[in-house]
PDB file of C-alpha atoms in Angstrom:
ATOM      1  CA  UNK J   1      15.376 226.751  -4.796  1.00 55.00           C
ATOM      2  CA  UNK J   2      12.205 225.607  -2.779  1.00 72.00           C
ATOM      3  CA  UNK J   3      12.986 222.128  -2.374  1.00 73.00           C
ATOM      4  CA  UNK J   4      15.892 222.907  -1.742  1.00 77.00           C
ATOM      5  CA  UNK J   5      15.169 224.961   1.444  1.00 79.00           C
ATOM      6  CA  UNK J   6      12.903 222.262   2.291  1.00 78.00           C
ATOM      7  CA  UNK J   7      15.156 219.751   2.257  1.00 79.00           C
ATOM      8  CA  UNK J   8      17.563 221.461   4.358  1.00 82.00           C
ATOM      9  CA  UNK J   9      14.828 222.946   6.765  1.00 81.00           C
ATOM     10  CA  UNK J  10      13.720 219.042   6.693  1.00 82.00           C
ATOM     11  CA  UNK J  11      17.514 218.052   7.733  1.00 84.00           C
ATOM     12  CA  UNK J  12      17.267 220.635  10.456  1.00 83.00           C
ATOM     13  CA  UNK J  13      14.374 219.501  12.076  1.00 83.00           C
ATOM     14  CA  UNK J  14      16.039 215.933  11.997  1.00 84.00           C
ATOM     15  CA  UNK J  15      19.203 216.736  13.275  1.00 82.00           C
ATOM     16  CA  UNK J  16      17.913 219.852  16.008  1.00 80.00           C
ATOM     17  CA  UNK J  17      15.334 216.567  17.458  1.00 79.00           C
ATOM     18  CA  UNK J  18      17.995 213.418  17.136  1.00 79.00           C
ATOM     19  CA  UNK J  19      20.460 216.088  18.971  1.00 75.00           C
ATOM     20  CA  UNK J  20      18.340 217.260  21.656  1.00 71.00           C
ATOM     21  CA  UNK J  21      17.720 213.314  21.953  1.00 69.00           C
ATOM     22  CA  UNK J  22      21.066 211.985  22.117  1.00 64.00           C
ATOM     23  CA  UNK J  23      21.850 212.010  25.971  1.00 66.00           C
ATOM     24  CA  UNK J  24      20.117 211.851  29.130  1.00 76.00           C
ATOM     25  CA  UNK J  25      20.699 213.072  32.909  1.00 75.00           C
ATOM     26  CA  UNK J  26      20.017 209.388  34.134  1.00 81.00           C
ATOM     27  CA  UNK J  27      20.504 210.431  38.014  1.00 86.00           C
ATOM     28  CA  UNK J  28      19.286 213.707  39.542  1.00 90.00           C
ATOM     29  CA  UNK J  29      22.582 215.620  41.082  1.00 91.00           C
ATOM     30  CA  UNK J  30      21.546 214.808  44.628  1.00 94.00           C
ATOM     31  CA  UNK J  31      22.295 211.244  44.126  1.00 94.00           C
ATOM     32  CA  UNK J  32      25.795 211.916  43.408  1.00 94.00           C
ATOM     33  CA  UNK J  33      25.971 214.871  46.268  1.00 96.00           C
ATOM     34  CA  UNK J  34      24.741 211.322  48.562  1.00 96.00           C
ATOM     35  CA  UNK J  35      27.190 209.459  47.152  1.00 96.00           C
ATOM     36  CA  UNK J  36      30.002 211.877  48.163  1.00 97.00           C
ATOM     37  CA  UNK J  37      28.805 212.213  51.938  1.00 97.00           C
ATOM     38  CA  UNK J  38      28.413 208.995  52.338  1.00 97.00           C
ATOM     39  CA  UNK J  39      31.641 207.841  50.828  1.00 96.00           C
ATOM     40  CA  UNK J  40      33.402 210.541  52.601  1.00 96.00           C
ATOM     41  CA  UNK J  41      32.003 209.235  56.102  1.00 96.00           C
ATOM     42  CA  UNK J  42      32.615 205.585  55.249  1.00 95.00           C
ATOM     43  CA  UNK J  43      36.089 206.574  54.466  1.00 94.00           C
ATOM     44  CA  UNK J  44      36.631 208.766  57.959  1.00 94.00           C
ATOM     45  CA  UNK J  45      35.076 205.555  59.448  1.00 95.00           C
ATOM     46  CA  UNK J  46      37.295 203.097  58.048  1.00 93.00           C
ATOM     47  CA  UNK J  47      40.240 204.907  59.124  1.00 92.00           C
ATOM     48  CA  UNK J  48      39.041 205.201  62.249  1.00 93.00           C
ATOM     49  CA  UNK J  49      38.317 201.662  62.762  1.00 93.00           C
ATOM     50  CA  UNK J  50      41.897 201.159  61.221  1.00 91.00           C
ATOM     51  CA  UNK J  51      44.048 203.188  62.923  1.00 88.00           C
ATOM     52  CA  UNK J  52      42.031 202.685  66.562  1.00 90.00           C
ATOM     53  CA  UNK J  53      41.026 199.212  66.330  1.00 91.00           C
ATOM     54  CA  UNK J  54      43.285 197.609  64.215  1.00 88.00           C
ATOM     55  CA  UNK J  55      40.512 196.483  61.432  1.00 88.00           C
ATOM     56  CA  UNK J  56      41.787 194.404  58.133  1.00 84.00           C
ATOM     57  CA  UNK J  57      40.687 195.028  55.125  1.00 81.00           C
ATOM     58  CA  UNK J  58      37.735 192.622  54.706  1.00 83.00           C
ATOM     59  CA  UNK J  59      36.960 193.351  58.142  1.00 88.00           C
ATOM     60  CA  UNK J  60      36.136 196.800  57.405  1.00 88.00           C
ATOM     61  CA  UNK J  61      34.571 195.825  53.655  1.00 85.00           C
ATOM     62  CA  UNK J  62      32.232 193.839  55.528  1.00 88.00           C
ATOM     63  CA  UNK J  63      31.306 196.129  58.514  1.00 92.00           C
ATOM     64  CA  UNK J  64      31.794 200.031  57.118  1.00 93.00           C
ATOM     65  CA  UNK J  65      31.724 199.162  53.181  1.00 90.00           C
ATOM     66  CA  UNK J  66      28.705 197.159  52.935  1.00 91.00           C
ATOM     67  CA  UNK J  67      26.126 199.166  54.715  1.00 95.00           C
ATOM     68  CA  UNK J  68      28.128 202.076  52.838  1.00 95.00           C
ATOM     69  CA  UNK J  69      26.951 200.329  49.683  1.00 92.00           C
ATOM     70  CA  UNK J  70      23.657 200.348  50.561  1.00 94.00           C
ATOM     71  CA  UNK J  71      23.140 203.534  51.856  1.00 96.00           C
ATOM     72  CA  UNK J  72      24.632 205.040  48.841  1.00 94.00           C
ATOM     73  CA  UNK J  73      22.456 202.371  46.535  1.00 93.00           C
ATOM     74  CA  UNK J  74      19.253 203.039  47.983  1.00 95.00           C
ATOM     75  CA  UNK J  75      19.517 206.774  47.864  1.00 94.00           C
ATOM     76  CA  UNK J  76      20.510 206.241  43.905  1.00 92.00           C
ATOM     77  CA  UNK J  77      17.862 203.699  43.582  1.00 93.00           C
ATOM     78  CA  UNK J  78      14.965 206.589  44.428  1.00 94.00           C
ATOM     79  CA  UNK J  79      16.805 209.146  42.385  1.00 92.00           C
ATOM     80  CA  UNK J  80      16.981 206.389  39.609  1.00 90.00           C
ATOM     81  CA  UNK J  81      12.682 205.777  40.089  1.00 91.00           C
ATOM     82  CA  UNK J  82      12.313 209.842  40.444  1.00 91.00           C
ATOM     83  CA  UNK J  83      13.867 209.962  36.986  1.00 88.00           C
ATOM     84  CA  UNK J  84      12.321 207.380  35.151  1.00 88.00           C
ATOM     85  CA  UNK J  85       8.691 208.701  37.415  1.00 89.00           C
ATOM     86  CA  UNK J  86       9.493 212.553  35.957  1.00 87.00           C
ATOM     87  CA  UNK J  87      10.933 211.403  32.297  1.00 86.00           C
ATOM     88  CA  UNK J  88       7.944 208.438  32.170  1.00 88.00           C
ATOM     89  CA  UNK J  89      10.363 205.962  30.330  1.00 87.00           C
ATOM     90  CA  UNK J  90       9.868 203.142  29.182  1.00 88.00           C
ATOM     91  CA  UNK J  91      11.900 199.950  30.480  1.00 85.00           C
ATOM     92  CA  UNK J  92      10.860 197.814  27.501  1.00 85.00           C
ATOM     93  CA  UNK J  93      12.886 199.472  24.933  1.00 88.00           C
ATOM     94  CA  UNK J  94      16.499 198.428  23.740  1.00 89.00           C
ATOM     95  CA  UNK J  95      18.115 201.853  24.879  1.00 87.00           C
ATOM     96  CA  UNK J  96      17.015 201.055  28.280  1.00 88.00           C
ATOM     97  CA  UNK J  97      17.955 197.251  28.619  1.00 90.00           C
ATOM     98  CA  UNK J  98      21.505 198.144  27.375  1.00 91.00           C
ATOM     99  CA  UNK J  99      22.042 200.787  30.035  1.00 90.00           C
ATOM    100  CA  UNK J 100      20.547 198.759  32.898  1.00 91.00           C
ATOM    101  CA  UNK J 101      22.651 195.941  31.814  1.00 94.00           C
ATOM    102  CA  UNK J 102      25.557 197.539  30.945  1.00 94.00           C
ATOM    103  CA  UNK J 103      25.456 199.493  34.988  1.00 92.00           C
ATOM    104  CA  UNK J 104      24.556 196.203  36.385  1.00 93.00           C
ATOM    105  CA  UNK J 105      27.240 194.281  35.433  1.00 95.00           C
ATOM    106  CA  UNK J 106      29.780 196.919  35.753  1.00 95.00           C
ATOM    107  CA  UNK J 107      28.797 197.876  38.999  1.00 92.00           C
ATOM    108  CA  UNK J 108      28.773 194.475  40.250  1.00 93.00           C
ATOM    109  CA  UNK J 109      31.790 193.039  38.504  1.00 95.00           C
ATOM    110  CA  UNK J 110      33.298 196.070  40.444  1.00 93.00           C
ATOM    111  CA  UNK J 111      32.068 195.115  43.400  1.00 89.00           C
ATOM    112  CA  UNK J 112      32.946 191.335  42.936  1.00 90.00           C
ATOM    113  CA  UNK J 113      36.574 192.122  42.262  1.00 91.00           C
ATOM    114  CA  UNK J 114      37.130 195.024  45.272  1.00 86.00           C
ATOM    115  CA  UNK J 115      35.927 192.549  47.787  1.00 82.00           C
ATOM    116  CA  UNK J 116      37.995 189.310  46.014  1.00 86.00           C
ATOM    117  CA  UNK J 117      41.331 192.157  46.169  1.00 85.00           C
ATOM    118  CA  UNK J 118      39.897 193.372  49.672  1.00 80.00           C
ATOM    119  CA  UNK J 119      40.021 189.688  51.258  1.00 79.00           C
ATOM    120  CA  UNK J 120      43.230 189.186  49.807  1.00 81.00           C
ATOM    121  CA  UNK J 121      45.344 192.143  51.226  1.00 74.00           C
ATOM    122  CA  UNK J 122      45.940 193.789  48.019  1.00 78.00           C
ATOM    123  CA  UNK J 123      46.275 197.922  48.326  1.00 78.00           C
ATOM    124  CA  UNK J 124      42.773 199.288  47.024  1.00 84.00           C
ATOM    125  CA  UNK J 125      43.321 202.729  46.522  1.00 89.00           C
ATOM    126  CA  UNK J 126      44.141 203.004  43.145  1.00 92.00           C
ATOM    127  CA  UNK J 127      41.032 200.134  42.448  1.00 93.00           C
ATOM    128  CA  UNK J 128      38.715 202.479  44.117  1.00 92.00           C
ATOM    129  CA  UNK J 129      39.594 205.653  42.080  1.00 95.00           C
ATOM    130  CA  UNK J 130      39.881 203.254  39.064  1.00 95.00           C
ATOM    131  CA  UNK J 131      36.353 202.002  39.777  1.00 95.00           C
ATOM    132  CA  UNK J 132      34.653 205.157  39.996  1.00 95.00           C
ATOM    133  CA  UNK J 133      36.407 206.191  36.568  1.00 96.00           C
ATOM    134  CA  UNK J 134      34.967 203.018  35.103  1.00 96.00           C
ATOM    135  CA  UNK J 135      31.479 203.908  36.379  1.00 94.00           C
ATOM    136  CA  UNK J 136      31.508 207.305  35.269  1.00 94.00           C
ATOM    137  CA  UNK J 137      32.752 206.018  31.773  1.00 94.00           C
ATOM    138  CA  UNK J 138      29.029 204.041  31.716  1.00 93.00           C
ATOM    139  CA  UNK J 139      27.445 206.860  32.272  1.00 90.00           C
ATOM    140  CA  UNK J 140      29.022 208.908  30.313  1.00 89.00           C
ATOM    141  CA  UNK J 141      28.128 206.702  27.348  1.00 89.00           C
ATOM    142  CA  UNK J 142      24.737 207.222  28.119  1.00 87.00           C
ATOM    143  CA  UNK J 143      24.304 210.533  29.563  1.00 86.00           C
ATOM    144  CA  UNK J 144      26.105 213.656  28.284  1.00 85.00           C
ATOM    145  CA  UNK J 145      29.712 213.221  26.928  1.00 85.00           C
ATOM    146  CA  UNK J 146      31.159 216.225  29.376  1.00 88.00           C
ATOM    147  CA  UNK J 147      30.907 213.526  31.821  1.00 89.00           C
ATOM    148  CA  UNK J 148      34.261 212.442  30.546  1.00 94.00           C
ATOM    149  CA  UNK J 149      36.115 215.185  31.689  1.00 94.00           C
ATOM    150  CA  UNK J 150      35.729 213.820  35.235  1.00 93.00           C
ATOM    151  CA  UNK J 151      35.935 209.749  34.131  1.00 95.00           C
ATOM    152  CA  UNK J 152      39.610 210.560  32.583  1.00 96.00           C
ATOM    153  CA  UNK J 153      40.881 212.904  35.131  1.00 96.00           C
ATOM    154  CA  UNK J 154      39.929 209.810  37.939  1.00 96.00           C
ATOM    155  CA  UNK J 155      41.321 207.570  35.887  1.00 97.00           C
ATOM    156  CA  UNK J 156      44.725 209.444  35.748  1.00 96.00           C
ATOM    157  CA  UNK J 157      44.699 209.693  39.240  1.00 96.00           C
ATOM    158  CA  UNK J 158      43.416 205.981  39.885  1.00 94.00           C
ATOM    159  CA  UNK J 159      46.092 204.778  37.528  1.00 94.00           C
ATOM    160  CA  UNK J 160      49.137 206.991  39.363  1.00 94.00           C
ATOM    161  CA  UNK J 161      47.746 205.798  42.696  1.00 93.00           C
ATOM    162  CA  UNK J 162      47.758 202.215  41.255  1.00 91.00           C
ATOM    163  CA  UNK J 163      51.711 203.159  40.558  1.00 91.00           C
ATOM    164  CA  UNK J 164      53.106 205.100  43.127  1.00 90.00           C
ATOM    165  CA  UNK J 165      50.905 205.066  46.318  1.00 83.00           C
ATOM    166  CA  UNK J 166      48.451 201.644  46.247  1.00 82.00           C
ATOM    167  CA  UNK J 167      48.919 200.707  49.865  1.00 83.00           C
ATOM    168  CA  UNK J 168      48.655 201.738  53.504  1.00 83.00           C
ATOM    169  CA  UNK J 169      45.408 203.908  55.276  1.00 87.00           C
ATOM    170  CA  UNK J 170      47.032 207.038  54.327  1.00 90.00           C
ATOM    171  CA  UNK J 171      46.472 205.880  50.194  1.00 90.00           C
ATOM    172  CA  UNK J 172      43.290 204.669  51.038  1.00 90.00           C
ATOM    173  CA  UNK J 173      42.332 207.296  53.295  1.00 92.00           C
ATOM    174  CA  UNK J 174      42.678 209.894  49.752  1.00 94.00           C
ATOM    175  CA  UNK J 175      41.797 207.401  47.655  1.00 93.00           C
ATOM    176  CA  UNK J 176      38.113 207.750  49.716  1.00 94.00           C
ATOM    177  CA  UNK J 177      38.322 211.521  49.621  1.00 96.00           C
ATOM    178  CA  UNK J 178      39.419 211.654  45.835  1.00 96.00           C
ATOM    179  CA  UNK J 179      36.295 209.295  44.989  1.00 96.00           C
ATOM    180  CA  UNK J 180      33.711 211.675  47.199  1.00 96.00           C
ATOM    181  CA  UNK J 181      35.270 214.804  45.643  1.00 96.00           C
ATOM    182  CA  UNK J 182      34.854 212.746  42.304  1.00 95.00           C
ATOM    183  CA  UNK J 183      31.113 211.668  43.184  1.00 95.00           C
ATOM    184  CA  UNK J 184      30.476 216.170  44.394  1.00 96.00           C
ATOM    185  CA  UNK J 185      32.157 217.119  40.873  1.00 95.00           C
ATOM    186  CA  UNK J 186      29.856 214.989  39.039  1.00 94.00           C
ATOM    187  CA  UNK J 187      27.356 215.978  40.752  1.00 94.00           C
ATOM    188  CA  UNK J 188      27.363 219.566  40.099  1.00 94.00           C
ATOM    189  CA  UNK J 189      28.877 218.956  36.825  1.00 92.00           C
ATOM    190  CA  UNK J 190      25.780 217.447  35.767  1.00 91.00           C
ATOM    191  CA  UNK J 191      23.725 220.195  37.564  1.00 91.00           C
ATOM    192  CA  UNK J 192      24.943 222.390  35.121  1.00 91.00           C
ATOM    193  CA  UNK J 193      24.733 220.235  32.264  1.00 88.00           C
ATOM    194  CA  UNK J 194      20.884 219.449  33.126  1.00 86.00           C
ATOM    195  CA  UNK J 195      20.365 223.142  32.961  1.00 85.00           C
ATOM    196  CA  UNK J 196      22.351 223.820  29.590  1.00 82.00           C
ATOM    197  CA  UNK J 197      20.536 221.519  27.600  1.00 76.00           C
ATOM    198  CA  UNK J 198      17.139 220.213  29.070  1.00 69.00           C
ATOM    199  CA  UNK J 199      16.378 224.064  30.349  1.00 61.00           C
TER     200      UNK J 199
ATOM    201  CA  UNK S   1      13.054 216.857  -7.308  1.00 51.00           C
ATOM    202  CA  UNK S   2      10.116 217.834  -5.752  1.00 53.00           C
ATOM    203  CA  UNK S   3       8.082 215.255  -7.934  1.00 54.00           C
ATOM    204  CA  UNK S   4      10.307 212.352  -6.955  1.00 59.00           C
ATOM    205  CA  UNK S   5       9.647 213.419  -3.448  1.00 58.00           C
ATOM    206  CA  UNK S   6       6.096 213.853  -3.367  1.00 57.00           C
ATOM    207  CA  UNK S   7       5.592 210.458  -5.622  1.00 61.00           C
ATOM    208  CA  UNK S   8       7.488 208.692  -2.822  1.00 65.00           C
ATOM    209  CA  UNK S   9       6.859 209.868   0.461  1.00 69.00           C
ATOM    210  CA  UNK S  10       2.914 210.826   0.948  1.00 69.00           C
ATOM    211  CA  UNK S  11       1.219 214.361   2.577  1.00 70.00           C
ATOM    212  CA  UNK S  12       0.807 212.651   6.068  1.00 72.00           C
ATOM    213  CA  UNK S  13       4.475 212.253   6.483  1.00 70.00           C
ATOM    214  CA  UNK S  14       5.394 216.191   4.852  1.00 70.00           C
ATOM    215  CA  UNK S  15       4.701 218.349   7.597  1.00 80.00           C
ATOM    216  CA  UNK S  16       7.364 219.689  10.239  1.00 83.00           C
ATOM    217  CA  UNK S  17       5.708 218.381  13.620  1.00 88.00           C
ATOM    218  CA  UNK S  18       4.884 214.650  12.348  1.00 89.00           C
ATOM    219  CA  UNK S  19       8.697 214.840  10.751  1.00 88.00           C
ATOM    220  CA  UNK S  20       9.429 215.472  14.715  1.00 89.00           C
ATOM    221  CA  UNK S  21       7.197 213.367  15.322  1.00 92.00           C
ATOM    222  CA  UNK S  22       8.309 210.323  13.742  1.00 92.00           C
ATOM    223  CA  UNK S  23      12.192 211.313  14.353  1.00 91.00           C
ATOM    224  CA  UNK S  24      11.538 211.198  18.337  1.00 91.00           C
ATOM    225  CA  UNK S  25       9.370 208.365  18.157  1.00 93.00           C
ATOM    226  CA  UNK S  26      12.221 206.599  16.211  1.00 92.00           C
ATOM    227  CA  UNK S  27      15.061 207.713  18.502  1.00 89.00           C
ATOM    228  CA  UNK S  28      13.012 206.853  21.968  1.00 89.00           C
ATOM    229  CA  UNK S  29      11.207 203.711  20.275  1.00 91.00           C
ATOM    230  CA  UNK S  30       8.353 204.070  23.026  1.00 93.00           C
ATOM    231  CA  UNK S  31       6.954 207.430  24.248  1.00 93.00           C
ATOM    232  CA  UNK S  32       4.257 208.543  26.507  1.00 94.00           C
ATOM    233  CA  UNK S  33       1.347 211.199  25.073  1.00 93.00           C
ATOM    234  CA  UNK S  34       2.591 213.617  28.253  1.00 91.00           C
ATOM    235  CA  UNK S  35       6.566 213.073  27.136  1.00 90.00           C
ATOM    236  CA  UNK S  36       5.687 213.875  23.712  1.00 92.00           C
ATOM    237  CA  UNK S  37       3.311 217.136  24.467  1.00 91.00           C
ATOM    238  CA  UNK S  38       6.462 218.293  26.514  1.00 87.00           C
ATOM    239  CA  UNK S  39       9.029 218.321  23.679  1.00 85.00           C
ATOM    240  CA  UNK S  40       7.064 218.968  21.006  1.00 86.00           C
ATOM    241  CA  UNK S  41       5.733 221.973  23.219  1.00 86.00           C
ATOM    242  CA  UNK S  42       2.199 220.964  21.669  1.00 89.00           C
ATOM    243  CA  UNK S  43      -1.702 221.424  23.030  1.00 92.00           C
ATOM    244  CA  UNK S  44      -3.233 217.751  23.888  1.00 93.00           C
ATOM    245  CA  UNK S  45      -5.487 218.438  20.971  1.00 93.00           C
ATOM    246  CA  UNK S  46      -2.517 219.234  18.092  1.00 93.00           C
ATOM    247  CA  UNK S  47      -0.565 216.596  19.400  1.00 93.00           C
ATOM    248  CA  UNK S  48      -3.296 213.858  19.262  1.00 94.00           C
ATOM    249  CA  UNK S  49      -4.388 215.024  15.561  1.00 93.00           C
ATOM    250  CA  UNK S  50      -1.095 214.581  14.508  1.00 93.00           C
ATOM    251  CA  UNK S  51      -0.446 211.164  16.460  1.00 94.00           C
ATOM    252  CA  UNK S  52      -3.756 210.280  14.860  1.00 94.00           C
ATOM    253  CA  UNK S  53      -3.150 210.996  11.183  1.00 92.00           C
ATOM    254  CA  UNK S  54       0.138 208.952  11.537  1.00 93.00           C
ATOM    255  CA  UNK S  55      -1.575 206.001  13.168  1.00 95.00           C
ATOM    256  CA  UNK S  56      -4.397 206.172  10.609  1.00 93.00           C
ATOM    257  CA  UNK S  57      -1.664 206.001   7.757  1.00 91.00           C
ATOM    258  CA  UNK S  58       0.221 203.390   9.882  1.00 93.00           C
ATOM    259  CA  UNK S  59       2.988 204.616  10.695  1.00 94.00           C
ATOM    260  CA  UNK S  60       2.480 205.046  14.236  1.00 95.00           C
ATOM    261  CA  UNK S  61       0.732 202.866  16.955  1.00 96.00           C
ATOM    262  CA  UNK S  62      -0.469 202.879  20.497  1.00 94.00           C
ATOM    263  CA  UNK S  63      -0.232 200.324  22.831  1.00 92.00           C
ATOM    264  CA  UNK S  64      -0.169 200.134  26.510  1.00 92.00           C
ATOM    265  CA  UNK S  65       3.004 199.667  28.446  1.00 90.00           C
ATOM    266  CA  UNK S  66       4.897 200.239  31.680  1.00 89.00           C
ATOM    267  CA  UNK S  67       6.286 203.730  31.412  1.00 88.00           C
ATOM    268  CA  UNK S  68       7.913 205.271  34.169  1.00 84.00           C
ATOM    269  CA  UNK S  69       5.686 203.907  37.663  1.00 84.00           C
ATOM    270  CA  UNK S  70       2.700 203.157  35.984  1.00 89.00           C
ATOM    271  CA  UNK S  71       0.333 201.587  32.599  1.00 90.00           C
ATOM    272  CA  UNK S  72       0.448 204.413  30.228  1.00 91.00           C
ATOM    273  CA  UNK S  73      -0.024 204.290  26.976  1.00 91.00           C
ATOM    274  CA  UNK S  74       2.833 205.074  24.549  1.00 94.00           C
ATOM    275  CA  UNK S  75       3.629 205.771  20.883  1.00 96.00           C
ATOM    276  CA  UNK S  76       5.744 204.217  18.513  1.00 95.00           C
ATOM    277  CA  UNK S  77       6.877 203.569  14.827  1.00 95.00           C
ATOM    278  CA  UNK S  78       5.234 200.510  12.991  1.00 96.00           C
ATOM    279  CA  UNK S  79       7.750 198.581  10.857  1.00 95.00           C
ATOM    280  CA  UNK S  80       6.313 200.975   8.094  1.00 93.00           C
ATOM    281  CA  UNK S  81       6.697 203.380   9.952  1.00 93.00           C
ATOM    282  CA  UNK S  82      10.302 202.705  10.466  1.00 93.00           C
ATOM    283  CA  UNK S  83      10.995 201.705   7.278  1.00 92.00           C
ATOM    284  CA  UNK S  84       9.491 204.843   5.452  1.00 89.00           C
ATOM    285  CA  UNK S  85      11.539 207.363   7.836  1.00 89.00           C
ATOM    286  CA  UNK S  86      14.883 205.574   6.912  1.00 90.00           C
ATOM    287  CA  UNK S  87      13.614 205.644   3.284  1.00 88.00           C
ATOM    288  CA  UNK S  88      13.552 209.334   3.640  1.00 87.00           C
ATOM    289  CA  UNK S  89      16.649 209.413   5.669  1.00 87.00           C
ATOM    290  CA  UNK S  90      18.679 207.739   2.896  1.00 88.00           C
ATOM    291  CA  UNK S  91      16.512 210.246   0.533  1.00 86.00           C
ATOM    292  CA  UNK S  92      17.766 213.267   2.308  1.00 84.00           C
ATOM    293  CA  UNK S  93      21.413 212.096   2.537  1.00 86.00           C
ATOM    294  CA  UNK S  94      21.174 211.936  -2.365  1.00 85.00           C
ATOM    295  CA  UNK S  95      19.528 215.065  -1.861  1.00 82.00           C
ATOM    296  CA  UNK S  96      22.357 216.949   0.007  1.00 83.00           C
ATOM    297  CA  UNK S  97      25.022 214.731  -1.559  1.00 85.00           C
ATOM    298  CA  UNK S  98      23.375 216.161  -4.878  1.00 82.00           C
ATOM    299  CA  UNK S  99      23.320 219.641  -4.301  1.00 79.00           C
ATOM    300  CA  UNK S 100      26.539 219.815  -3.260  1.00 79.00           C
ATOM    301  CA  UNK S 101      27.931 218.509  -6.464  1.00 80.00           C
ATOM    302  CA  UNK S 102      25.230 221.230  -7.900  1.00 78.00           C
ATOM    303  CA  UNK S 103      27.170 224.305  -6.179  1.00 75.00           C
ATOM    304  CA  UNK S 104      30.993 223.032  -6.597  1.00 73.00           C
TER     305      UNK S 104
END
C-alpha cells in the first residue's frame, strides 16, 4: 500500500506543477485597457475625418490607423518587457520562439492584408472584428484557455458583420467600438484570471 | 514494486521538491534561481542544496543566459536529466495502468 501512495502522491506533485505551468498571463491587463482607449479614439477619429472631411479608406489607414498602431504597440511592447522583467524568462527557449513567432506573423499578416483590403475599397468591419478574434485565438493558445470565450464570441460577431453589415462608417464606426469593448473585456477578463490562478 | 523502482531511478531523484524540481525545469526548459525560489516557495539555501545535488548527479545544469532584461543564470535538465524524468514518466503511467487492473 506504500508505494502505492507514493506513486500517486508522486503523480500529484507532477500533475499539481505541469498544471500550475501550463499557461501564462503574457500581457499585464493595462495593455489591453490601452488598447481599448486607443482604438476607441482612433475609431471616433476616423469617423470624424470621414464624415467631415471626406477621408478614404487608405487615407485614414495611413493618417489615424498608423500612429494608432503604434501607440497601441508601444504601450504593449513595455507591458510585454514588464512581463518578461517580473517573470525573468528566458527568450532562448522553444516555448518562447513559438509564441513570438507565432504573434509576429499573425499580427503582421493581419496588418498586411487590412491595409492591401483598406487600399482597395473593400468594407473592413467585419476584417477588423475578425482580426482581433484571430489575435485573441494566439493568445489564447498560449495564455489561459478562458481567453476563448472572448476570441469566439468576436469571431461570431466579425463573421455576421462580414455577412450582413461589412460596409459604410456606420459598420466601421461599431466594428471600432466592438474591437475596444473586445480589447476592455480581455482585459479585465484576464485581470481576473491572473488573480485565480497565479494569486 | 518498490524494488524495481529504487533499482531504477536513484535517491537524488526520490524526494518531492527535486521531483518539482525537475518537472518545472522540464516544462520551462530554462529557469532563473529567483523564478524557481518563487514557486517552489523555497529559502535560497534549500533551493540551492537541492539544485546542487541534481547538478552533482547530472541531471541539472547552470549556465548563464539572457533571462528577462538581464545575464542571469538559469537552470535546466541535462539530456540525462531529461531522459531519466521521461523514464519515470513512462514508469508512473505501468504503475497506475497496473493498479488499476489490481482493483477491477
Amino acid at each position: 500500500m506504500d508505494e502505492q501512495k507514493r506513486i500517486l502522491e508522486d503523480v500529484r506533485i507532477i500533475k499539481s506543477t505541469l498544471d500550475s505551468e501550463e499557461a501564462r498571463l503574457l500581457l499585464p491587463p493595462w495593455a489591453y485597457f490601452s488598447w481599448a482607449l486607443v482604438v476607441a479614439a482612433g475609431t471616433a477619429l476616423s469617423y470624424l475625418l470621414y464624415r467631415g472631411m471626406g477621408f478614404s479608406g487608405i487615407q485614414l489607414a495611413l493618417t489615424v490607423w498608423v500612429p494608432a498602431i503604434i501607440i497601441g504597440g508601444s504601450f504593449e511592447m513595455v507591458g510585454w518587457l514588464s512581463w518578461l522583467k517580473k517573470e525573468e524568462l528566458v527568450l532562448r527557449t522553444d516555448w518562447m520562439q513559438r509564441m513570438l513567432l507565432s504573434f509576429c506573423g499573425v499580427v503582421v499578416g493581419l496588418m498586411a492584408l487590412g491595409f492591401s483590403l483598406s487600399a482597395s475599397g473593400s468594407g473592413l468591419a467585419g476584417f477588423f472584428v475578425i482580426s482581433l478574434s484571430i489575435c485573441f485565438m494566439t493568445l489564447g493558445s498560449y495564455s489561459w484557455k478562458e481567453v476563448f470565450y472572448e476570441a469566439y464570441l468576436l469571431l461570431f460577431i466579425g463573421v455576421l458583420m462580414l455577412l450582413f453589415a461589412n460596409e459604410g462608417a456606420a459598420a466601421s464606426l461599431a466594428a471600432g467600438f466592438i474591437c475596444s469593448a473586445g480589447f476592455a473585456a480581455a482585459g479585465i477578463h484576464l485581470k481576473i484570471l491572473a488573480r485565480r490562478y497565479d494569486g | 514494486m518498490m524494488d524495481n523502482l529504487y533499482t531504477r531511478f536513484d535517491s537524488v531523484f526520490f524526494e518531492k521538491t527535486r521531483l518539482s524540481l525537475m518537472t518545472l525545469l522540464f516544462q520551462r526548459e530554462m529557469v532563473t534561481f529567483n523564478i524557481l525560489k518563487k514557486k517552489m516557495e523555497l529559502s535560497d539555501g534549500a533551493l540551492y542544496t537541492h539544485l546542487e545535488k541534481l547538478i552533482m548527479a547530472g541531471y541539472a545544469e547552470k549556465h548563464k543566459e539572457v533571462a528577462g532584461m538581464t545575464v542571469q543564470t538559469v537552470y535546466s535538465l541535462t539530456a540525462e536529466g531529461k531522459r531519466i524524468f521521461l523514464e519515470y514518466i513512462d514508469f508512473l503511467k505501468t504503475m497506475v495502468t497496473a493498479m488499476e487492473v489490481e482493483h477491477e
